[in-house]
Amino acid sequence: MTNLKTVEVVAAIIELDGKILLAQRPPHADQAGLWEFAGGKVEAGETQPQALTRELREELGIDALPARYVASHQREVSGRMIHLHAWHVVAFHGEPTRHYHSALLWCKPADALKQRLAPADIPLLEAFMASR
Ligand code: C5P
C-alpha cells in the first residue's frame, strides 16, 4: 500500500432555520465544482475548533464558534489521505459571503444529499442527519 500524506481537515455543518450551508469548490481547486462544507486544513498548533473558526472567517467572512463535534471520515482525495472532521455550527456573527467558493447554497439536509458533494463530505452529512 502506498504511504499517502495524511492531512487533517475540518469542515463546518452550519445550520440556520433548519437549513445547512453548502459551498461549491472553485475552478482552480481540487474537486472543482463539487459541493462541500466550508473549512480547510488544520495548521500546526491549532485545535480543530480554532482552525474552523479561522477558516470560516477567511472563506465566509463570519465569526463562528463550533458547537459540537459530529463525525470524522478518512478518504484519499487527489493523492492525499484527507482526514475530515465535521463540526456543527449553530451560532455565528455576520452573513456568509463568498470569499473563496464559486457559490453558496442553503438547503435542507436531505436536499443537500442530492447535490454533487465532495465524496468525503457525504458520510459526514449522513452522520449529522442520523444524530438528530
Ligand atoms: O479547502 P482545502 O483545499 O484547504 O482542503 C484540503 C483538502 O480537503 C482538499 O483536498 C479538499 O478537497 C478536501 N476537503 C474536502 N471536504 C471539505 C473540505 C476540504 O474533501 N469539506
Coordinates of C-alpha atoms and ligand atoms in Angstrom, one line a residue:
M1 CA 0.0 0.0 0.0
T2 CA 1.3 3.5 -0.8
N3 CA 2.1 5.7 2.1
L4 CA -0.1 8.8 1.5
K5 CA 0.5 12.0 3.3
T6 CA -2.3 12.5 5.8
V7 CA -3.9 15.9 6.0
E8 CA -6.1 16.9 8.9
V9 CA -9.1 19.0 7.6
V10 CA -12.0 20.5 9.5
A11 CA -15.4 21.2 8.0
A12 CA -18.4 23.1 9.3
I13 CA -22.0 22.0 9.1
I14 CA -23.5 25.5 9.6
E15 CA -27.2 25.4 10.4
L16 CA -29.7 28.2 10.3
D17 CA -33.5 27.8 10.4
G18 CA -33.4 24.1 9.5
K19 CA -31.1 24.6 6.5
I20 CA -27.4 23.9 6.2
L21 CA -24.8 25.7 4.2
L22 CA -23.1 24.1 1.2
A23 CA -20.2 25.8 -0.6
Q24 CA -19.1 25.0 -4.2
R25 CA -15.3 24.4 -4.7
P26 CA -13.8 26.9 -7.1
P27 CA -12.4 26.1 -10.6
H28 CA -8.8 26.3 -9.5
A29 CA -9.1 24.0 -6.6
D30 CA -9.1 20.2 -6.4
Q31 CA -12.6 18.7 -6.5
A32 CA -13.6 21.8 -8.5
G33 CA -17.4 22.2 -8.8
L34 CA -18.2 19.8 -6.1
W35 CA -20.2 21.0 -3.0
E36 CA -18.6 20.8 0.4
F37 CA -18.9 22.0 3.9
A38 CA -16.7 25.1 4.3
G39 CA -13.4 24.5 6.1
G40 CA -9.8 23.6 5.5
K41 CA -6.5 22.3 6.8
V42 CA -5.7 22.4 10.5
E43 CA -2.4 24.3 10.9
A44 CA 0.3 23.3 13.4
G45 CA -0.6 24.3 16.9
E46 CA -4.3 24.8 16.2
T47 CA -7.1 22.8 17.8
Q48 CA -9.9 21.8 15.4
P49 CA -12.3 24.5 16.6
Q50 CA -9.6 27.1 16.3
A51 CA -8.8 26.0 12.7
L52 CA -12.5 26.0 11.8
T53 CA -13.1 29.5 13.3
R54 CA -10.1 30.8 11.2
E55 CA -11.3 29.1 8.0
L56 CA -14.8 30.3 8.4
R57 CA -13.6 33.9 8.8
E58 CA -11.3 33.5 5.7
E59 CA -13.8 31.7 3.5
L60 CA -17.2 33.1 4.5
G61 CA -16.4 36.2 6.5
I62 CA -18.3 35.1 9.6
D63 CA -17.3 34.8 13.2
A64 CA -18.3 31.3 14.4
L65 CA -17.8 29.0 17.3
P66 CA -18.1 25.3 16.5
A67 CA -20.7 23.9 18.9
R68 CA -20.4 20.1 18.6
Y69 CA -18.2 17.6 17.0
V70 CA -20.2 15.4 14.6
A71 CA -18.0 12.8 13.0
S72 CA -14.8 12.1 11.0
H73 CA -14.1 10.3 7.8
Q74 CA -10.8 9.4 6.1
R75 CA -10.5 9.1 2.3
E76 CA -8.0 9.6 -0.4
V77 CA -8.5 12.8 -2.3
S78 CA -6.2 13.9 -5.1
G79 CA -3.3 11.7 -4.0
R80 CA -3.5 12.7 -0.3
M81 CA -5.2 11.0 2.7
I82 CA -7.8 13.5 3.9
H83 CA -8.9 13.1 7.5
L84 CA -12.0 15.2 7.5
H85 CA -13.6 16.2 10.8
A86 CA -17.1 17.7 10.8
W87 CA -18.3 20.2 13.4
H88 CA -21.9 21.5 13.9
V89 CA -22.1 25.3 13.9
V90 CA -25.3 26.9 15.1
A91 CA -24.2 30.4 16.2
F92 CA -22.3 32.9 14.1
H93 CA -22.0 36.6 13.5
G94 CA -22.2 38.1 10.0
E95 CA -23.7 37.0 6.8
P96 CA -21.9 34.1 5.0
T97 CA -20.3 35.6 1.9
R98 CA -18.2 34.0 -0.9
H99 CA -14.5 34.8 -0.3
Y100 CA -13.2 31.6 -1.9
H101 CA -16.1 29.4 -3.2
S102 CA -17.9 29.7 -6.6
A103 CA -21.4 29.6 -4.9
L104 CA -23.1 29.1 -1.6
L105 CA -26.4 27.2 -1.1
W106 CA -28.6 26.9 1.9
C107 CA -30.7 23.7 1.8
K108 CA -32.4 21.1 3.9
P109 CA -30.0 18.2 4.9
A110 CA -32.0 15.7 2.8
D111 CA -31.7 18.0 -0.3
A112 CA -28.0 18.5 0.4
L113 CA -27.6 14.8 -0.2
K114 CA -28.9 15.2 -3.7
Q115 CA -26.2 17.7 -4.7
R116 CA -22.8 16.7 -6.2
L117 CA -21.0 16.5 -2.9
A118 CA -17.3 16.1 -2.3
P119 CA -17.1 12.3 -1.5
A120 CA -15.5 12.7 2.0
D121 CA -18.4 15.0 3.0
I122 CA -21.2 12.5 2.2
P123 CA -20.6 10.2 5.2
L124 CA -20.3 13.3 7.5
L125 CA -23.7 14.6 6.3
E126 CA -25.2 11.2 6.8
A127 CA -23.8 11.0 10.4
F128 CA -25.1 14.5 11.0
M129 CA -28.6 13.5 9.8
A130 CA -28.5 10.3 11.9
S131 CA -27.5 12.2 15.0
R132 CA -30.8 14.2 15.1
Ligands
C5P1 O1 -10.0 23.6 1.3 P1 -8.6 22.9 1.3 O2 -8.0 22.8 -0.1 O3 -7.7 23.5 2.3 O4 -8.9 21.4 1.8 C1 -7.9 20.5 1.9 C2 -8.3 19.2 1.3 O5 -9.5 18.7 1.9 C3 -8.7 19.3 -0.2 O6 -8.2 18.1 -0.9 C4 -10.2 19.4 -0.3 O7 -10.7 18.9 -1.5 C5 -10.6 18.5 0.9 N1 -11.8 18.9 1.5 C6 -12.9 18.0 1.4 N2 -14.1 18.4 2.0 C7 -14.2 19.6 2.7 C8 -13.1 20.4 2.8 C9 -11.9 20.1 2.2 O8 -12.9 16.9 0.8 N3 -15.4 19.9 3.3

